[in-house]
mmCIF file of C-alpha atoms in Angstrom:
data_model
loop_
_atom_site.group_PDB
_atom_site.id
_atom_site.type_symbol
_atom_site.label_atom_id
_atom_site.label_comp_id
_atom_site.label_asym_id
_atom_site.label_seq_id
_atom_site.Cartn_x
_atom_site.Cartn_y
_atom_site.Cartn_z
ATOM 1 C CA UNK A 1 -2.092 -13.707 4.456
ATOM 2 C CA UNK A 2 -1.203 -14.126 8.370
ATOM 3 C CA UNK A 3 -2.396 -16.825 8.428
ATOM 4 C CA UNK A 4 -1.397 -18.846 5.682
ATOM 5 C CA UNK A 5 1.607 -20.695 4.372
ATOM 6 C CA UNK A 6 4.473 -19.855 1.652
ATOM 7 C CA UNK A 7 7.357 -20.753 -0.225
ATOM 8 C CA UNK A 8 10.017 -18.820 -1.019
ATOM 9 C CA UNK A 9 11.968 -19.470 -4.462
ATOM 10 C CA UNK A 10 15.559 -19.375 -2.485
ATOM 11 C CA UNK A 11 19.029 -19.254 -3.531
ATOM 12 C CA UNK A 12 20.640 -16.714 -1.149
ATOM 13 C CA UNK A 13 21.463 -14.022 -2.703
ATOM 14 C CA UNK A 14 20.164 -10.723 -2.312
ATOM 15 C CA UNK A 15 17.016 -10.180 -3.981
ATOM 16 C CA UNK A 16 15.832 -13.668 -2.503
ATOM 17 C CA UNK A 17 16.777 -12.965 0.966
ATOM 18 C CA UNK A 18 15.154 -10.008 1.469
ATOM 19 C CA UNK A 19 12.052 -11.822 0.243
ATOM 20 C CA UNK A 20 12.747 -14.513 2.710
ATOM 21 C CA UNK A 21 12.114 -11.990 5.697
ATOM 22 C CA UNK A 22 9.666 -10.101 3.757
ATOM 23 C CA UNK A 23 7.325 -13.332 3.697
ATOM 24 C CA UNK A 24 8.647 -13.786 7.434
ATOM 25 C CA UNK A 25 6.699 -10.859 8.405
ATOM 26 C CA UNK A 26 3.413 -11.162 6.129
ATOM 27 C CA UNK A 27 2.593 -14.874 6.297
ATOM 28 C CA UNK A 28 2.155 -17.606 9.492
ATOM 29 C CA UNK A 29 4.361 -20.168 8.282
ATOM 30 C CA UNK A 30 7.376 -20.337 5.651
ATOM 31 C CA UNK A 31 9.418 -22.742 4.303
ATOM 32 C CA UNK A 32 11.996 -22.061 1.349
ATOM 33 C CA UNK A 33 13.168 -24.367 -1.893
ATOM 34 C CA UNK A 34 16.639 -24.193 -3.198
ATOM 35 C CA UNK A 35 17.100 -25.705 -7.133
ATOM 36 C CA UNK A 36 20.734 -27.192 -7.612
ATOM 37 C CA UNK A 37 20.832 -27.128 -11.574
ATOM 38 C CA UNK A 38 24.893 -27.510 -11.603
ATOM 39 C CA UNK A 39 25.496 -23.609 -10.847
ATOM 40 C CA UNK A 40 28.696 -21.981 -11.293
ATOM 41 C CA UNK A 41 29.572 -22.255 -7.712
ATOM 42 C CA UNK A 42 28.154 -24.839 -5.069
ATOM 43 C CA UNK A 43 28.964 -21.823 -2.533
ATOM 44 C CA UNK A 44 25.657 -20.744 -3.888
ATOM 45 C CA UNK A 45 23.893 -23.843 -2.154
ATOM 46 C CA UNK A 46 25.327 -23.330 0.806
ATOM 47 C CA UNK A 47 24.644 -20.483 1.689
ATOM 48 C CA UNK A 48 20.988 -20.504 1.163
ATOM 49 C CA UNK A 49 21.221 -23.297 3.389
ATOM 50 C CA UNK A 50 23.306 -21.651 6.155
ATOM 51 C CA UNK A 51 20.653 -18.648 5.530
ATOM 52 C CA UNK A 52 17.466 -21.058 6.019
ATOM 53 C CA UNK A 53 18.582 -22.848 9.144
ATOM 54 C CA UNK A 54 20.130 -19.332 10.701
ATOM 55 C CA UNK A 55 16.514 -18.212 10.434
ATOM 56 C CA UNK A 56 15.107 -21.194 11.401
ATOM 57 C CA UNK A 57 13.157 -21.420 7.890
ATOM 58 C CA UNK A 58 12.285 -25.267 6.764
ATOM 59 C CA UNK A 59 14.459 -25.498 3.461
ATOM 60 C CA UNK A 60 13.939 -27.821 0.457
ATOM 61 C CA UNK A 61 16.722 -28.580 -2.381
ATOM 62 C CA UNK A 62 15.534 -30.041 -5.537
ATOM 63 C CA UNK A 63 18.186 -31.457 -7.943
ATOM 64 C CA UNK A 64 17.672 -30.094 -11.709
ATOM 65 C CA UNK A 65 20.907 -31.017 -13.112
ATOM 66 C CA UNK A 66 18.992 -31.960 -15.621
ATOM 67 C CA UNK A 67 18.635 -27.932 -16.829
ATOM 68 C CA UNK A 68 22.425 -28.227 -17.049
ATOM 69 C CA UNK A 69 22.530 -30.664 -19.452
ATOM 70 C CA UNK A 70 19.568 -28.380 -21.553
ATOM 71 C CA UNK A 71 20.879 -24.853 -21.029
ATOM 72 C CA UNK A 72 24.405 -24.594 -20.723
ATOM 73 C CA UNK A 73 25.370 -20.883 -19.882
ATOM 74 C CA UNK A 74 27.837 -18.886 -18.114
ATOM 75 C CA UNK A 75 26.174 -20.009 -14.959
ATOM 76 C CA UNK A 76 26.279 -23.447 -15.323
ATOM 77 C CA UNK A 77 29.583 -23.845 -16.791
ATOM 78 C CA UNK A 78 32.836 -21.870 -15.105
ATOM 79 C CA UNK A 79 34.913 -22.009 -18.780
ATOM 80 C CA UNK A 80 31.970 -19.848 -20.466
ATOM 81 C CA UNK A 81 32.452 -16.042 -20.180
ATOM 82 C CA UNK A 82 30.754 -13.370 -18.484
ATOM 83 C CA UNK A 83 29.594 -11.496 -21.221
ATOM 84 C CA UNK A 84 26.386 -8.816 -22.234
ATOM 85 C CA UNK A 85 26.569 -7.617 -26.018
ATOM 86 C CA UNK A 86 24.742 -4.773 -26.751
ATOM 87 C CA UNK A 87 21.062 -6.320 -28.077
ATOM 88 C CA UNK A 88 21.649 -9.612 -26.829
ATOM 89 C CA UNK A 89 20.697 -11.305 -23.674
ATOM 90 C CA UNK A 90 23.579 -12.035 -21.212
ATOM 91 C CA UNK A 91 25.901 -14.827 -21.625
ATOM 92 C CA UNK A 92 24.472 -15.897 -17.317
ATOM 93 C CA UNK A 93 20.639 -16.323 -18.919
ATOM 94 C CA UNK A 94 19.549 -19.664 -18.300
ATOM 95 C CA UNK A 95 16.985 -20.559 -20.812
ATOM 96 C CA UNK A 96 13.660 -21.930 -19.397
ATOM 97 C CA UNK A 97 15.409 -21.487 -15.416
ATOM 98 C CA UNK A 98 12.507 -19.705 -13.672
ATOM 99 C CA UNK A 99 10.042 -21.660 -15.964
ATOM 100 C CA UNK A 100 11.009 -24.629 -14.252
ATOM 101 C CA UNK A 101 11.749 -23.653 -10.511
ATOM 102 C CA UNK A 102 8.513 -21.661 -10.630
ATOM 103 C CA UNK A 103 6.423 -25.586 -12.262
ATOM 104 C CA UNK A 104 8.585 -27.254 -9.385
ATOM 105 C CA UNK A 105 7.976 -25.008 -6.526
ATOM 106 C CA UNK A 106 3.712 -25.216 -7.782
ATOM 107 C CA UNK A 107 4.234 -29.137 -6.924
ATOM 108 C CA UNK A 108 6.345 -28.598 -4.025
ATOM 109 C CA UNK A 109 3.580 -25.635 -2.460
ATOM 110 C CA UNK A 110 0.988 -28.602 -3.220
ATOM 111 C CA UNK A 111 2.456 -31.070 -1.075
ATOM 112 C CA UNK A 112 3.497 -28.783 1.507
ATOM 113 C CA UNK A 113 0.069 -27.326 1.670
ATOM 114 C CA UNK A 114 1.458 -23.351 0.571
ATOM 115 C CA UNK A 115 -0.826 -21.507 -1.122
ATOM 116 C CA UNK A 116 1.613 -18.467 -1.864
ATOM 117 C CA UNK A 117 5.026 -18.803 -3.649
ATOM 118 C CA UNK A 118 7.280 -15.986 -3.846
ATOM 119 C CA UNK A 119 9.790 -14.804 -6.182
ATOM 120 C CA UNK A 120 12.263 -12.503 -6.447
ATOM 121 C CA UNK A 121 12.294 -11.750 -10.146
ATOM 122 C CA UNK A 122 12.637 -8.120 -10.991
ATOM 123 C CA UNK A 123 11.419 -6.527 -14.652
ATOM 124 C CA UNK A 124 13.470 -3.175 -13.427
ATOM 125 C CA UNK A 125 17.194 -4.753 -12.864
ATOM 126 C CA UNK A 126 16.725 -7.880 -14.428
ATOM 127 C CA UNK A 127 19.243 -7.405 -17.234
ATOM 128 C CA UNK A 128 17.062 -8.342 -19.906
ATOM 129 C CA UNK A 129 16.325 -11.588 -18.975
ATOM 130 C CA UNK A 130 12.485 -12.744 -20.078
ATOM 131 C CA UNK A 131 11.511 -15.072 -17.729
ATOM 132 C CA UNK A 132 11.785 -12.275 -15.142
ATOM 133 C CA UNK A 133 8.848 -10.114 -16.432
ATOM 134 C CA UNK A 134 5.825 -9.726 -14.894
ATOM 135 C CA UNK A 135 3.896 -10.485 -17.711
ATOM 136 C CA UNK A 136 5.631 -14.347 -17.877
ATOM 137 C CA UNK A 137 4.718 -14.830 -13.976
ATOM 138 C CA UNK A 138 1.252 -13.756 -14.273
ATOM 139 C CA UNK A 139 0.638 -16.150 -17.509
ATOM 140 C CA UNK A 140 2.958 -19.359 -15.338
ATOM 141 C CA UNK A 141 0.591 -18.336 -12.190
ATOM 142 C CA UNK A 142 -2.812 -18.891 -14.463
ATOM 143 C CA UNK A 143 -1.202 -22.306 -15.877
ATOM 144 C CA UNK A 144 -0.276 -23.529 -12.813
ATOM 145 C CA UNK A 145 -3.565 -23.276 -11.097
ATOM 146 C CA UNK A 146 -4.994 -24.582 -14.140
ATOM 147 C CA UNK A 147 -2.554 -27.711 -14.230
ATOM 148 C CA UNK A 148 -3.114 -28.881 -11.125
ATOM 149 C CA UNK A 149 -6.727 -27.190 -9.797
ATOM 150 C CA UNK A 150 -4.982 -25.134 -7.269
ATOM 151 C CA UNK A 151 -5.053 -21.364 -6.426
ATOM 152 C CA UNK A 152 -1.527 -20.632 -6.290
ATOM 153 C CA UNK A 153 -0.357 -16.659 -5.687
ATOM 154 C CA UNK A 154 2.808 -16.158 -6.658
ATOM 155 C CA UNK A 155 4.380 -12.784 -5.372
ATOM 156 C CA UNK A 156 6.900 -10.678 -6.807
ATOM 157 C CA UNK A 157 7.845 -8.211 -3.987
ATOM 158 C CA UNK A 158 10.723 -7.190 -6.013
ATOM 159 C CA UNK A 159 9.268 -6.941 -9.634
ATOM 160 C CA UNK A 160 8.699 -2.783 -9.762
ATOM 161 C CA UNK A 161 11.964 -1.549 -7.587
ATOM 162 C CA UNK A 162 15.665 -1.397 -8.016
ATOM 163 C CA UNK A 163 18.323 -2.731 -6.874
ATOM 164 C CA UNK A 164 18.710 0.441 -4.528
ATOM 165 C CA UNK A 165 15.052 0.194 -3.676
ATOM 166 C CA UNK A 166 15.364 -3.490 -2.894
ATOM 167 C CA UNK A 167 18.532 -2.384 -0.003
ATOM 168 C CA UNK A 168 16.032 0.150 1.029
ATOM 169 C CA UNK A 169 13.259 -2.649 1.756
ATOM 170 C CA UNK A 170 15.863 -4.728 3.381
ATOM 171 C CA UNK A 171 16.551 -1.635 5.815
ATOM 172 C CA UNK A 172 12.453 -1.034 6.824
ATOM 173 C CA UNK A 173 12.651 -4.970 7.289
ATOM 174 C CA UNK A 174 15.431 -4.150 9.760
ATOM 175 C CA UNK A 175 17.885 -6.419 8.165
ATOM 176 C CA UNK A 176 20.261 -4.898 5.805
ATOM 177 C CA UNK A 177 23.649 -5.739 7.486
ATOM 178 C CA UNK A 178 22.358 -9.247 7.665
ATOM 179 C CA UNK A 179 22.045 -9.154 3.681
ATOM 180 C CA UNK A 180 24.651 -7.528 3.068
ATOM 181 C CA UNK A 181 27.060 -9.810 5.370
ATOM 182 C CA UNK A 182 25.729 -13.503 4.532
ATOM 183 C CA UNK A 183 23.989 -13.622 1.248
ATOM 184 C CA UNK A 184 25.908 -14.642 -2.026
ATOM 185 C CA UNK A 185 24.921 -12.285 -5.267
ATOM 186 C CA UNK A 186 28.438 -12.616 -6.886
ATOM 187 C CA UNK A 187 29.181 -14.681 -10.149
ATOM 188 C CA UNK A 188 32.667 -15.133 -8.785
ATOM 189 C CA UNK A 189 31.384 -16.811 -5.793
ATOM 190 C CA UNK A 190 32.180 -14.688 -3.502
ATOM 191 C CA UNK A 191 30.083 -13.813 -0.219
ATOM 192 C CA UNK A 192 28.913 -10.541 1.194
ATOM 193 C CA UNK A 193 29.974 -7.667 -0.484
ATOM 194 C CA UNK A 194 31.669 -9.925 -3.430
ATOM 195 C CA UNK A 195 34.701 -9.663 -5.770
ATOM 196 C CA UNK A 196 33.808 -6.136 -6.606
ATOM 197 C CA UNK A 197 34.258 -6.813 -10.607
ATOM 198 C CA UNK A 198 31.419 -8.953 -12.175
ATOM 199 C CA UNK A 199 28.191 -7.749 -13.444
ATOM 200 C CA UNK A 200 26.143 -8.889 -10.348
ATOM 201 C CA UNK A 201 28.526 -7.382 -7.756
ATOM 202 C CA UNK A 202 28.076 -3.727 -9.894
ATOM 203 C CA UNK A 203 24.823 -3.783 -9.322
ATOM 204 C CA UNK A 204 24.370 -4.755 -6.045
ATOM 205 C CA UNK A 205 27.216 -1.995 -5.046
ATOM 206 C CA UNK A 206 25.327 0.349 -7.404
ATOM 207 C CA UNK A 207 22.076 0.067 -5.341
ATOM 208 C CA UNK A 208 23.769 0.362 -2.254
ATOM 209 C CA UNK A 209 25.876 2.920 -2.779
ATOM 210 C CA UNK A 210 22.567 4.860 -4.109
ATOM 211 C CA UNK A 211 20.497 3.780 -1.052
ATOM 212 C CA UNK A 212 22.913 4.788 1.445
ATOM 213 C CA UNK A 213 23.295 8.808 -0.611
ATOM 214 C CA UNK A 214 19.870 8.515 -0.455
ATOM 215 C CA UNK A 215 19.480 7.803 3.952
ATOM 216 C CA UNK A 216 21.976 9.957 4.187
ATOM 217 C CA UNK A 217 20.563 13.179 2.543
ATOM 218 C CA UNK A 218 17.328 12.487 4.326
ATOM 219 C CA UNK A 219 19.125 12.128 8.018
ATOM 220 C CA UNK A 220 20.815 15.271 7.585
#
């Protein structure tokens, strides 16, 4: 993998930052594709962008407002509540989100001449969403190839850890105060550590808080 080319799925948060630098370090060349689909805040787009130039990273934003108009959700639309009933998928699922910046990032990869796309879903944190199982990527990686004759890899770096494991791969990759400073997890829009109250910011602080227990005990 040294020496070939990827794309990273990107929006600047967290989980996709640390798999920014992760691909940094296993592949020759990496470039990075950003979806605007009408998010809750444009602060989102931004700072992927102020993420991909800081690193020097070539950075691609698609425009799928179109998923806005399909799939209105907490995420797309700021007067729709944060919620998560007990048995039912959170209000912030996106129906058909990573089905489509997965099919669009396959055409990008083609034209760019990437071979590996990576992905920061999670099946352990990933709040009962679907379309972040591993079993949906592995079937969307088969139809890809198939659609378009190609021998795509997507990677899920992210897809067997937690949120706490996730901080500690950001730490080996020498680059946890960067993710912690300048990525944007919150719902509220709110950079770095985040407003502290939403779902997202819980369980980014929960990880963290567990991660550092966890480097302490073992320093002492």
């Amino acid at each position: 993998m040294k020496q070939e080319k990827a794309l990273v799925v990107f929006s600047g948060g967290q989980d996709s930052t640390t798999c920014l630098f992760w691909a940094k370090k296993e592949f020759r060349e990496v470039e990075a594709v950003t979806f605007n689909y009408g998010q809750r805040h444009a602060a989102e787009l931004d700072c992927a962008k102020e993420i991909a130039e800081d690193l020097n990273v070539a950075h691609h934003t698609l425009d799928m407002s179109l998923l806005n108009q399909l799939a209105p959700s907490a995420l797309t639309r700021k007067d729709e509540a944060i919620t998560h009933e007990e048995g039912e998928l959170p209000s912030t699922f996106v129906p058909g989100r990573n089905l489509l910046f997965l099919s669009f990032a396959g055409v990008l990869a083609k034209q760019i001449g990437a071979k590996h796309i990576i992905t920061g879903v999670c099946e352990t944190d990933f709040s009962g969403y679907p379309d972040c199982r591993d079993i949906f990527v592995k079937s969307l990686n088969v139809s890809l190839n198939l659609s378009m004759d190609a021998q795509f890899v997507i990677h899920t770096p992210l897809m067997w850890i937690d949120k706490a494991q996730t901080w500690e791969m950001a730490d080996r990759l020498g680059v946890l105060d960067y993710i912690r400073e300048n990525t944007l997890t919150c719902y509220n829009g709110v950079k770095g550590d985040g407003c502290g109250e939403c779902p997202a910011c819980e369980l980014r602080q929960r990880g963290l808080n567990q991660y550092l227990l966890k480097k302490q005990g073992g320093e002492e």
